[in-house]
mmCIF file of C-alpha atoms in Angstrom:
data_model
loop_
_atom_site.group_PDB
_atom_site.id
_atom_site.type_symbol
_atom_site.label_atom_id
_atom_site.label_comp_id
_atom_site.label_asym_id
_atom_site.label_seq_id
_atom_site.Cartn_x
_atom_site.Cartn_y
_atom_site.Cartn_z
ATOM 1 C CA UNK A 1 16.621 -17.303 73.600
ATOM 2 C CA UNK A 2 17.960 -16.339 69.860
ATOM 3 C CA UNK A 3 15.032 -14.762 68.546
ATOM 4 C CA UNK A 4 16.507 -16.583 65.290
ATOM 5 C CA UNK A 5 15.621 -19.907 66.637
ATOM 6 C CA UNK A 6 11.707 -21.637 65.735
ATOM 7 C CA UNK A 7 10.214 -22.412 68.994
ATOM 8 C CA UNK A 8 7.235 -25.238 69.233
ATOM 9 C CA UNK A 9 4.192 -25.130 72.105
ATOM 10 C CA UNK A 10 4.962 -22.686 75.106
ATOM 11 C CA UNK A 11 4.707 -25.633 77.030
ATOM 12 C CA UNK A 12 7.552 -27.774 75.550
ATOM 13 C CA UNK A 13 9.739 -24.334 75.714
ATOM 14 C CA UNK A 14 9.425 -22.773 78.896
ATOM 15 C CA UNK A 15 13.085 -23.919 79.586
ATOM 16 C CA UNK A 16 14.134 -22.481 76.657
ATOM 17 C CA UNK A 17 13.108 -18.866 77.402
ATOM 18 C CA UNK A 18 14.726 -18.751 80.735
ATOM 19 C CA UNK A 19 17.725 -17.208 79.473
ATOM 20 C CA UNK A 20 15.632 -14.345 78.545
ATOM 21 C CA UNK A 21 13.732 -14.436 82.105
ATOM 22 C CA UNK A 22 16.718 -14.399 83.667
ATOM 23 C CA UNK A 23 18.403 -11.272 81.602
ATOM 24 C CA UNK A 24 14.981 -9.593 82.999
ATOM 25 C CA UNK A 25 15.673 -10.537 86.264
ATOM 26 C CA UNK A 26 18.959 -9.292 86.167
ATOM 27 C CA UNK A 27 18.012 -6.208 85.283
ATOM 28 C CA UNK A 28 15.163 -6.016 87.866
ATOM 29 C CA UNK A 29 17.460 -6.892 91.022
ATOM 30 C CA UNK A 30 20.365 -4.910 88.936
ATOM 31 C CA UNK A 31 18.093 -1.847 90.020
ATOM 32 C CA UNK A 32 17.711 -2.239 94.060
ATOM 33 C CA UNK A 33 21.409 -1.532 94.654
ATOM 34 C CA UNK A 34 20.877 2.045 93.043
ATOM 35 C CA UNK A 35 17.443 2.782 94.890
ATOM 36 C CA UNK A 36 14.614 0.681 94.402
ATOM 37 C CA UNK A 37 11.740 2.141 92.446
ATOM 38 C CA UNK A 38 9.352 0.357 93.898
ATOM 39 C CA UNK A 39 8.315 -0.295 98.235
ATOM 40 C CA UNK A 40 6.872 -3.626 98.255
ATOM 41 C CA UNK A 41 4.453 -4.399 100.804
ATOM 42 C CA UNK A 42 3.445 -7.289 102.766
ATOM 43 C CA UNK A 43 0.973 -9.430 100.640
ATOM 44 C CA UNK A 44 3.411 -8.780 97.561
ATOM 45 C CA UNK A 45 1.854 -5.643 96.462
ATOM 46 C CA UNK A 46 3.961 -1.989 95.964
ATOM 47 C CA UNK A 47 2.886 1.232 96.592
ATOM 48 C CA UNK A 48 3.896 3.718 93.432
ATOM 49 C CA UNK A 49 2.573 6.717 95.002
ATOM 50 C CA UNK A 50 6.147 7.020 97.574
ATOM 51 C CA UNK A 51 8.323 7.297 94.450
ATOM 52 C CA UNK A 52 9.144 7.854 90.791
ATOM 53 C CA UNK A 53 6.352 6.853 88.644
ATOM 54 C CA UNK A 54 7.341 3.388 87.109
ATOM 55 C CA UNK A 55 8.097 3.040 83.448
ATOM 56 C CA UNK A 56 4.998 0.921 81.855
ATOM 57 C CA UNK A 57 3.660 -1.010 78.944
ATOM 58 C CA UNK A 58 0.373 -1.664 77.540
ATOM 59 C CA UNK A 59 -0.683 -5.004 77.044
ATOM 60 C CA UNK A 60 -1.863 -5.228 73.854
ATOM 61 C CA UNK A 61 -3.187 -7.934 71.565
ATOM 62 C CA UNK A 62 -1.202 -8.632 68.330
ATOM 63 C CA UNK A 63 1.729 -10.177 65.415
ATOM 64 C CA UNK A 64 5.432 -10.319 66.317
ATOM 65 C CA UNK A 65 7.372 -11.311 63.430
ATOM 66 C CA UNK A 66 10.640 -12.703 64.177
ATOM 67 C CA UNK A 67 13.496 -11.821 62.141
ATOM 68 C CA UNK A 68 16.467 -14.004 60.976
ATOM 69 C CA UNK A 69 19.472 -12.374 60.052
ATOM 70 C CA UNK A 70 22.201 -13.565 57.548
ATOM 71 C CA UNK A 71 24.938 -12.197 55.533
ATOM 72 C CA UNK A 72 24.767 -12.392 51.923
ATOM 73 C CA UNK A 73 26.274 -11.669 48.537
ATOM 74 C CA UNK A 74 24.668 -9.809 45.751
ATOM 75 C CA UNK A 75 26.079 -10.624 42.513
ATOM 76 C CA UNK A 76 24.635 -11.811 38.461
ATOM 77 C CA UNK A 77 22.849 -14.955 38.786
ATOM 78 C CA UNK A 78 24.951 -17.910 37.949
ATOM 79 C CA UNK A 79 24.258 -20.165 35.524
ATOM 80 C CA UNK A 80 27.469 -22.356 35.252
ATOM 81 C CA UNK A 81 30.293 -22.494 33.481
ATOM 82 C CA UNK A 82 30.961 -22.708 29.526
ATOM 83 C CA UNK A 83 33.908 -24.732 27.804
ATOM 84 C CA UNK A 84 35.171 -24.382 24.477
ATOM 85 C CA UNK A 85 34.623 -26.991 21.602
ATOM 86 C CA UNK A 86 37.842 -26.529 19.593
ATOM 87 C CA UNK A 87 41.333 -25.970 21.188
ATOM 88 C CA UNK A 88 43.643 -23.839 20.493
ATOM 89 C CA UNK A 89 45.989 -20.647 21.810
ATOM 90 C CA UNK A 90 43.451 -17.920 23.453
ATOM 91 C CA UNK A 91 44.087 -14.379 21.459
ATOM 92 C CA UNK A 92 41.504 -12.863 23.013
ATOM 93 C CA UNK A 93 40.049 -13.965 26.559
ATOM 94 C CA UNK A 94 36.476 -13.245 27.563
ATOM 95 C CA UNK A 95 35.524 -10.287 29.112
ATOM 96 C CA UNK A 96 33.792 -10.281 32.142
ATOM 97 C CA UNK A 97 30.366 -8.302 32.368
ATOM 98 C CA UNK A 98 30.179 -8.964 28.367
ATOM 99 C CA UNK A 99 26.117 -9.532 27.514
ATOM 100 C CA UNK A 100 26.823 -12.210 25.000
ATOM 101 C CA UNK A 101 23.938 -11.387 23.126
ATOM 102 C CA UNK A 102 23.437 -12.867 19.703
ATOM 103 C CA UNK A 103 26.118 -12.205 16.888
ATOM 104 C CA UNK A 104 28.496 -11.227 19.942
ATOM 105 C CA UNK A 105 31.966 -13.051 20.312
ATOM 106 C CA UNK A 106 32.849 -14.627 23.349
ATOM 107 C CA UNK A 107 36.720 -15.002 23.042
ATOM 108 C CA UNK A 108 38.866 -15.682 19.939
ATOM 109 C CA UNK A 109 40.790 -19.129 19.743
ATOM 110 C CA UNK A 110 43.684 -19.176 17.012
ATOM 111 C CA UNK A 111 42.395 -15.604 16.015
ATOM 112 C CA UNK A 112 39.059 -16.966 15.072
ATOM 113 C CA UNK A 113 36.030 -15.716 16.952
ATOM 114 C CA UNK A 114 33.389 -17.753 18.673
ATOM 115 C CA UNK A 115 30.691 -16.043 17.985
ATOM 116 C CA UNK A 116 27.295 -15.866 19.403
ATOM 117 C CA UNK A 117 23.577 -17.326 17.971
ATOM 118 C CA UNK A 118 20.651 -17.797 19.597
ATOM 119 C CA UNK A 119 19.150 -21.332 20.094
ATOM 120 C CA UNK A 120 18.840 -24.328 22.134
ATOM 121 C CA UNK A 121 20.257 -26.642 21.294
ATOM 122 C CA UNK A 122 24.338 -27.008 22.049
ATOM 123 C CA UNK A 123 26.350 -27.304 18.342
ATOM 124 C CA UNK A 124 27.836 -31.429 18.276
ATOM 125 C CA UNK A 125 28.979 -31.214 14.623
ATOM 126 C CA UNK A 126 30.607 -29.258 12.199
ATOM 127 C CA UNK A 127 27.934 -27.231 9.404
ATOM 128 C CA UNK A 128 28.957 -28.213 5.812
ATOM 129 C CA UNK A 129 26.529 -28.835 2.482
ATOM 130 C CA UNK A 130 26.129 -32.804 2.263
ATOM 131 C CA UNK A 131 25.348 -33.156 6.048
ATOM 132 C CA UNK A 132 22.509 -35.013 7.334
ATOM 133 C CA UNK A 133 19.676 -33.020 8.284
ATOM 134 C CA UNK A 134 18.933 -32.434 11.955
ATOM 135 C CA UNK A 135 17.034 -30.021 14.134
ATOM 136 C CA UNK A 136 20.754 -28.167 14.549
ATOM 137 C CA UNK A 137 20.451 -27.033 10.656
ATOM 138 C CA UNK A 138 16.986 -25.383 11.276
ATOM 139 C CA UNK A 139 18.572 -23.821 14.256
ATOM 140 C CA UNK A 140 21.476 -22.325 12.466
ATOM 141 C CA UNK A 141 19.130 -21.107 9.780
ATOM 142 C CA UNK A 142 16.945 -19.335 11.852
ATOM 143 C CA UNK A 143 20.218 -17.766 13.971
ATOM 144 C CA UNK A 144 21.365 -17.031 10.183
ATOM 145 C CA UNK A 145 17.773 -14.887 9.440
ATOM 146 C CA UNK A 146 17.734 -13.110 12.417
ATOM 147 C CA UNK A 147 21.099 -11.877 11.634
ATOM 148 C CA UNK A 148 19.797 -10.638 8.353
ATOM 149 C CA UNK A 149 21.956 -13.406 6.425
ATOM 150 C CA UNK A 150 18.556 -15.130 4.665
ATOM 151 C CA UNK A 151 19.323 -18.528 4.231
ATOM 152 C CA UNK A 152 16.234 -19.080 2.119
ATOM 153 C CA UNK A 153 13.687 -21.518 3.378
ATOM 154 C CA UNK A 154 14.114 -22.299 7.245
ATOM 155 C CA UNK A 155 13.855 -26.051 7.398
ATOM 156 C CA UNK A 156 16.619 -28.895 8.633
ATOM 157 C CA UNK A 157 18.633 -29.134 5.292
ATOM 158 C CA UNK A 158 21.893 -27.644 5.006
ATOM 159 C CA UNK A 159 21.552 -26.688 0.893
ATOM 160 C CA UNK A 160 23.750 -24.582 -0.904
ATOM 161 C CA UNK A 161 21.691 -21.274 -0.175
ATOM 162 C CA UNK A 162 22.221 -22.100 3.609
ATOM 163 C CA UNK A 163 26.179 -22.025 2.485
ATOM 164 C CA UNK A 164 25.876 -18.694 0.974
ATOM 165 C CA UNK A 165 24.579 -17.076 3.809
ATOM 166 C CA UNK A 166 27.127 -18.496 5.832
ATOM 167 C CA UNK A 167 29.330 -16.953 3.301
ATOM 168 C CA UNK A 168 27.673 -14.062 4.226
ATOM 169 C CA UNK A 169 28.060 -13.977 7.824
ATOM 170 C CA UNK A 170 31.886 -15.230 7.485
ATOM 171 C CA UNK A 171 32.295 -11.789 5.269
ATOM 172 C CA UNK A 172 30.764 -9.528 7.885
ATOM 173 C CA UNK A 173 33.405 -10.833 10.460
ATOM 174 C CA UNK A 174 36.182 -10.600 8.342
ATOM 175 C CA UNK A 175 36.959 -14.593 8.043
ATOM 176 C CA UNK A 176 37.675 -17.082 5.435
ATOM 177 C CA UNK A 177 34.485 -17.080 3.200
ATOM 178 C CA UNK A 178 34.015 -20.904 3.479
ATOM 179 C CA UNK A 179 30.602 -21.638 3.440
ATOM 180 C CA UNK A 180 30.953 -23.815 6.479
ATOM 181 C CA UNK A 181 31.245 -23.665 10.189
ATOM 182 C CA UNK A 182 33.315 -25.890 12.149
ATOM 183 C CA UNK A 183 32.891 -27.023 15.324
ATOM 184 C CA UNK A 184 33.336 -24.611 18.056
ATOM 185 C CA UNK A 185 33.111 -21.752 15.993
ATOM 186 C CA UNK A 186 29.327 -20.513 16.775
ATOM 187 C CA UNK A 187 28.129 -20.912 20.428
ATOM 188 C CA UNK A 188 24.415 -21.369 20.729
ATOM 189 C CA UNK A 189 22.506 -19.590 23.830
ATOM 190 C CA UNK A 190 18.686 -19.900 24.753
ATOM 191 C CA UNK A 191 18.742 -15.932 26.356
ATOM 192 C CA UNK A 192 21.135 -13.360 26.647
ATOM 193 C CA UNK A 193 24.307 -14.067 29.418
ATOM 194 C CA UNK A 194 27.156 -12.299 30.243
ATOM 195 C CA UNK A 195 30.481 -13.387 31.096
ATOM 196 C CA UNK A 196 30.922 -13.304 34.808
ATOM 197 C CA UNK A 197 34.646 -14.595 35.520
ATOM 198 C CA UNK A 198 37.367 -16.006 33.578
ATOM 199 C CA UNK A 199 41.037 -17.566 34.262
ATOM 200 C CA UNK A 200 42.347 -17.432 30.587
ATOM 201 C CA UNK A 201 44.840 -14.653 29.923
ATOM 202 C CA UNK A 202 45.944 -14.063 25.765
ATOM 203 C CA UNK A 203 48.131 -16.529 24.814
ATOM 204 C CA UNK A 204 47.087 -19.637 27.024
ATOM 205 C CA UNK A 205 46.421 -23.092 25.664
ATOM 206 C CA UNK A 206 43.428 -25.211 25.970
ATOM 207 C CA UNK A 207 41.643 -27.982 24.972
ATOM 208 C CA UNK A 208 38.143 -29.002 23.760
ATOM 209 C CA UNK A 209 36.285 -29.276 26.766
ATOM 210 C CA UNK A 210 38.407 -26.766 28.576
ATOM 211 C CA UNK A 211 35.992 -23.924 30.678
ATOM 212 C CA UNK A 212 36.872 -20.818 29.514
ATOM 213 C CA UNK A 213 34.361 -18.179 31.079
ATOM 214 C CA UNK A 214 31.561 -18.674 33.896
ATOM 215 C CA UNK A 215 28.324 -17.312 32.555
ATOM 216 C CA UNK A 216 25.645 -15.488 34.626
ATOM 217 C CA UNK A 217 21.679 -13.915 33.698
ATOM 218 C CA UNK A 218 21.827 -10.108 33.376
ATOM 219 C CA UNK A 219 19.637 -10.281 36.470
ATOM 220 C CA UNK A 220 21.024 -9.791 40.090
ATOM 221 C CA UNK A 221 20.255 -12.195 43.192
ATOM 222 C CA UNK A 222 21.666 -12.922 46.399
ATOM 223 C CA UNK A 223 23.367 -15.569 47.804
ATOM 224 C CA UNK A 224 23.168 -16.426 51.811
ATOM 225 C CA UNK A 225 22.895 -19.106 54.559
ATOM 226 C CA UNK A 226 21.049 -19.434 57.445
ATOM 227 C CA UNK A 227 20.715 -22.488 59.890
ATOM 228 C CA UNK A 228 19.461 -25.706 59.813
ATOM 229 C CA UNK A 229 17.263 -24.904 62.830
ATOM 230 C CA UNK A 230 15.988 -21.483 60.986
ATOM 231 C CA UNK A 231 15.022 -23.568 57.856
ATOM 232 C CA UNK A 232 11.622 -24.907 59.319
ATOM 233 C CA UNK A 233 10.817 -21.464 59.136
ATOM 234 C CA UNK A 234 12.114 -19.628 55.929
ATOM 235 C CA UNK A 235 10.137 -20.555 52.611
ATOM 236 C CA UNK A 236 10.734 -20.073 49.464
ATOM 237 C CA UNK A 237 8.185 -17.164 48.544
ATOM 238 C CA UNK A 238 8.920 -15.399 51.967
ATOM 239 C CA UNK A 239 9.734 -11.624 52.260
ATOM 240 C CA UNK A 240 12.524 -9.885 53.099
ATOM 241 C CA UNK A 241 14.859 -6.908 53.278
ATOM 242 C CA UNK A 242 18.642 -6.712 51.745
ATOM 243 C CA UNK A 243 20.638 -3.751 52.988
ATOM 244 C CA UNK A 244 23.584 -2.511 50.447
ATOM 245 C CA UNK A 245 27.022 -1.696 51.645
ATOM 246 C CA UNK A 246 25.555 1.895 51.174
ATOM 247 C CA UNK A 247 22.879 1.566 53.913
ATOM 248 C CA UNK A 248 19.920 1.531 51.355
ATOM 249 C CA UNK A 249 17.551 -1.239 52.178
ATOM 250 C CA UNK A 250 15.811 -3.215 49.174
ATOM 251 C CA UNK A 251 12.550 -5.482 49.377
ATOM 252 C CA UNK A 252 13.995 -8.662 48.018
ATOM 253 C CA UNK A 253 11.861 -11.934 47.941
ATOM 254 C CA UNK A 254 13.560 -16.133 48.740
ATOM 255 C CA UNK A 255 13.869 -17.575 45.719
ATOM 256 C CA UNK A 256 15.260 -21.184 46.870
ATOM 257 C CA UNK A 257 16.213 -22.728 50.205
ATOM 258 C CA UNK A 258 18.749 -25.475 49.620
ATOM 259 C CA UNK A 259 19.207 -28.431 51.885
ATOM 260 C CA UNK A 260 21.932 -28.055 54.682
ATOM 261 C CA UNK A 261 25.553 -28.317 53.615
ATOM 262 C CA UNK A 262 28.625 -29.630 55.234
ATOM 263 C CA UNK A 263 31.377 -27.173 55.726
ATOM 264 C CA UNK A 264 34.229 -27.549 53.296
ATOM 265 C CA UNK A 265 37.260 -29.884 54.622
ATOM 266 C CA UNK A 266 39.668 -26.933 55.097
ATOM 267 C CA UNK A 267 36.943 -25.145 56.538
ATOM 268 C CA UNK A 268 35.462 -25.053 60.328
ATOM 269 C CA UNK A 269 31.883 -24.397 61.900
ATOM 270 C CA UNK A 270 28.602 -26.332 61.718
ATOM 271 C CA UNK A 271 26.447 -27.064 58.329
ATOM 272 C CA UNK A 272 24.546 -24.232 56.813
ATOM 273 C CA UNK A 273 22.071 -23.949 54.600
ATOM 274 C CA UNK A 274 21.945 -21.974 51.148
ATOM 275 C CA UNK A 275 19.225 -19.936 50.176
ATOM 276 C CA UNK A 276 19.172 -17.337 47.197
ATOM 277 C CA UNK A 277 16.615 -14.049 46.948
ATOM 278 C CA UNK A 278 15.696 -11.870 44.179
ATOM 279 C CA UNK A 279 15.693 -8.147 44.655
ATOM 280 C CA UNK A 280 12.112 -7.242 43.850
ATOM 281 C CA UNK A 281 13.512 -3.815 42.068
ATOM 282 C CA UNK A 282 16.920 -5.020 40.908
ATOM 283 C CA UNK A 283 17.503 -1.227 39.262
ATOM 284 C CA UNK A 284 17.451 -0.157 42.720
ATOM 285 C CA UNK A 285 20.851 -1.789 43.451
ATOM 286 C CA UNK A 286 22.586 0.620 40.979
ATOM 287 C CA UNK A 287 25.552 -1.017 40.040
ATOM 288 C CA UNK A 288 26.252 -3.204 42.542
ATOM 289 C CA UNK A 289 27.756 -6.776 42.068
ATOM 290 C CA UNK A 290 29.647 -8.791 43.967
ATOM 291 C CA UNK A 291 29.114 -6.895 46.886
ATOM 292 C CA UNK A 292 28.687 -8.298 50.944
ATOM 293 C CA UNK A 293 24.955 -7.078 51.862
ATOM 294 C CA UNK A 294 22.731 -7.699 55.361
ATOM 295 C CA UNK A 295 19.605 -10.481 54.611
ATOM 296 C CA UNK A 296 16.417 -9.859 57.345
ATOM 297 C CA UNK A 297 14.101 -12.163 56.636
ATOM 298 C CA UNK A 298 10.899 -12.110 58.726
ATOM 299 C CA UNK A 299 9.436 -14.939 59.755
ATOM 300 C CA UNK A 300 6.437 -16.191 62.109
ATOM 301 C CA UNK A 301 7.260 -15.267 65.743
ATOM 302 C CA UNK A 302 3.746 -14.311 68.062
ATOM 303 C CA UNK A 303 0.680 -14.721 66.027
ATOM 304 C CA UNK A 304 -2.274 -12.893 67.560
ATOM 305 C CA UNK A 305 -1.563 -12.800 71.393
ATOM 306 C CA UNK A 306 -1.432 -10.577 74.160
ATOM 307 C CA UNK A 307 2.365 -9.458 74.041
ATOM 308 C CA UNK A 308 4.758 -7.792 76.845
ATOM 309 C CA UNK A 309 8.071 -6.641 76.537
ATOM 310 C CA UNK A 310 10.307 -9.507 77.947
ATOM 311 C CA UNK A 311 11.903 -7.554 80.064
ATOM 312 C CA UNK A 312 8.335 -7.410 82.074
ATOM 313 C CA UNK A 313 8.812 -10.643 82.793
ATOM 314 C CA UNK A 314 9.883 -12.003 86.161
ATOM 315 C CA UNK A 315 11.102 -15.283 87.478
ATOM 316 C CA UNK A 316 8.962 -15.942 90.559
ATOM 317 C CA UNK A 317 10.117 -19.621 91.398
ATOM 318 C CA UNK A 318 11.254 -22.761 89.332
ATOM 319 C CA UNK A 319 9.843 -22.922 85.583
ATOM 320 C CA UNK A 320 7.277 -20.043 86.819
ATOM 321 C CA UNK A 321 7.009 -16.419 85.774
ATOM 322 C CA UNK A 322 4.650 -13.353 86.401
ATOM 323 C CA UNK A 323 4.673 -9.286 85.542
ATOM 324 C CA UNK A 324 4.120 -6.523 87.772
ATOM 325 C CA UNK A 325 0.837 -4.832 87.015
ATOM 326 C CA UNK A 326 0.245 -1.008 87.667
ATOM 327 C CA UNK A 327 -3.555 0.142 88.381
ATOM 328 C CA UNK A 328 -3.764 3.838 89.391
ATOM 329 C CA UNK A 329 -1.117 3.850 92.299
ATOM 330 C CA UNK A 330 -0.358 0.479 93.335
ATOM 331 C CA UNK A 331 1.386 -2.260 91.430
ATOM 332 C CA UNK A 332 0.699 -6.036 91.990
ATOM 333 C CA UNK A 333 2.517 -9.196 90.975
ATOM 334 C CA UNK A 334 0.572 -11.509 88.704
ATOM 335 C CA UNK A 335 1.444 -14.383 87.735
ATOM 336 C CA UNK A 336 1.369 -15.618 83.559
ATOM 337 C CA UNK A 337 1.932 -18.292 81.369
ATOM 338 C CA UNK A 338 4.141 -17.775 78.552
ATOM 339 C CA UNK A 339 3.922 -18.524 74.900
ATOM 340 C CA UNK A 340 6.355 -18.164 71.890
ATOM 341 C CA UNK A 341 9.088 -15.154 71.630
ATOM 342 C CA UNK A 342 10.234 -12.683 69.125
ATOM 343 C CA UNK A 343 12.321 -9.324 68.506
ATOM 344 C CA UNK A 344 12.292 -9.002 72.528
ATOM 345 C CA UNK A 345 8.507 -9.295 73.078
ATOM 346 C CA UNK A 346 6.248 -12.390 74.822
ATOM 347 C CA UNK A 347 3.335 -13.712 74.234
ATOM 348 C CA UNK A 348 1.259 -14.407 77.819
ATOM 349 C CA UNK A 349 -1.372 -17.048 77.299
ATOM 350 C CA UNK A 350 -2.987 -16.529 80.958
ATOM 351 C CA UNK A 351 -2.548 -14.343 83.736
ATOM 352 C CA UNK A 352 -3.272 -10.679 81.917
ATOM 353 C CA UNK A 353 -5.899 -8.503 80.068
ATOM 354 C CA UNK A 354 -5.337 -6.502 76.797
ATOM 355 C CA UNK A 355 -5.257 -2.663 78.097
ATOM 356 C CA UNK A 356 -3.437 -3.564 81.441
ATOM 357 C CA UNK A 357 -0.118 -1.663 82.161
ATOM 358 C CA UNK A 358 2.646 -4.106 82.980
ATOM 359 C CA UNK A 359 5.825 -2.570 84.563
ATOM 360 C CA UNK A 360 9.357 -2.710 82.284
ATOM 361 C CA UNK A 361 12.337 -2.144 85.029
ATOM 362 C CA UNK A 362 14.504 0.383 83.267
#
């Protein structure tokens, strides 16, 4: 059985595990051809005492978490694409890994600069005295004070001290002292982004509407896929471990799990579904981005239960299974019912005691 895969009642999935009996069997009958370690005697009991002492576990009562495995990548957060309002010829592309914070320009169209504010709402009209007033004025004027360009009182009236400050601002970059700003020219952001990747080279034409950069958080996460059969049991909240391309292993938690996805057309295999994490220290990545990393995500397996190694486990007849149990010299088949599975452990529901010694062919 993938130890990947959810499994139901013991019942219902007794079928199921005999692929793992089985490999235990193998290994059991594997071990007569090179000298049995056991003599078995009539009545189905063995006597230990006329040869090698028999490698043992304890049974013991407790958790087996099962782990899912996935690869991932680790890059900036997405957060979508960003197109230009004016058009133009690009003289200066985005950068990727620019933090577009506020008074920052983005790329230069015609050898003007869109700059930077923070705010909001998106710009959807040029800023010129005469205009009608709108929440996008008191926006601007509030960008315009935090920039240190005072535009007097901060209300939703574009008035000729607003135009000054722009004035202002336009002087500090070295433009055309206008007074107004036309559309395109000022790109509002709620928080700080930074470019992640961009197509346009320096001298490339585009179009209002055109993307021109993706944009991404300054905060890391990871992108993977698991299963449609491993969804039932990976939740958004869960725990679990990302290993860099260096070996270093960082807690991470799952952010989102998606619904399952069809494979692209040019693409083969069977639907998968996305999930994204959160490193828990995202410092401890270094620098890291855009990088292939390991996802182990544990998730419920054997929940308080008497648990054997599965290779303890023997197939004694059809759909029935029992251990070999060692008191002082002499070892004696009993036979169990089994529960769920995980990271090569069993749960017995009947059939053992906790503290019993339960032989593991080696």
């Amino acid at each position: 059985m993938d130890e990947h895969t959810p499994t139901g009642p013991a019942r219902a999935h007794r079928r199921g595990r005999t692929m793992i009996i089985c490999t235990a069997v193998a290994v059991t009958l594997g071990l007569a051809g090179a000298g049995a370690v056991l003599a078995v005697t009539p009545g189905g009991d063995a006597d230990a005492a006329t040869g090698p002492k028999p490698t043992t576990a304890v049974v013991e009562r407790k958790s087996v978490d099962r782990t899912v495995t996935s690869r991932g990548t680790l890059g900036y957060d997405s957060r979508g694409p960003v197109t230009a309002q004016r058009g133009g010829t690009v003289t200066a592309p985005p950068v990727p890994g620019t933090v577009l914070t506020p008074g920052a320009t983005l790329l230069r169209i015609d050898d003007r600069p869109v700059t930077v504010f923070r705010g909001a709402l998106p710009s959807w009209r040029p800023f010129a005295a005469g205009m009608a007033k709108g929440p996008d004025v008191r926006q601007l004027e509030q960008a315009l004070r935090d920039a240190g360009f005072d535009p007097g009182f901060v209300d939703e009236e574009f008035t000729a001290v607003t135009g000054a400050a722009v004035e202002r601002w336009q002087k500090s970059l070295g433009a055309p002292q206008s007074g107004t700003i036309a559309l395109g020219d000022v790109l509002f952001m709620p928080d700080d982004l930074r470019v992640g990747s961009t197509t346009l080279t320096a001298g490339a034409t585009i179009a209002a509407g055109d993307e021109v950069a993706t944009l991404a958080t300054g905060t890391r996460a990871v992108a993977a896929t698991i299963t449609p059969e491993q969804r039932s049991s990976v939740h958004a909240g869960g725990t679990a471990t990302v290993t860099l391309p260096d070996g270093k292993a960082v807690p991470a938690k799952i952010r989102s799990v998606g619904q399952p996805e069809q494979p692209e057309e040019d693409e083969t295999g069977s639907p998968r579904v996305p999930i994204t994490l959160a490193l828990d220290d995202d410092a401890a990545a270094g620098d890291a981005s855009d990088v292939d990393v390991r996802v182990d995500i544990a998730t419920p397996g054997i929940r308080d239960a008497l648990v054997v190694p599965v290779e303890a486990v023997l197939a004694t007849g059809h759909d029935t299974y029992g251990v070999q149990v060692l008191t002082g010299t002499t070892v004696r088949t009993k036979t169990v019912e089994l529960g769920e599975s995980a990271a090569g452990s069993v749960a017995v529901t009947k059939g053992l005691r906790a503290g019993e010694r339960v032989v593991v062919p080696r």
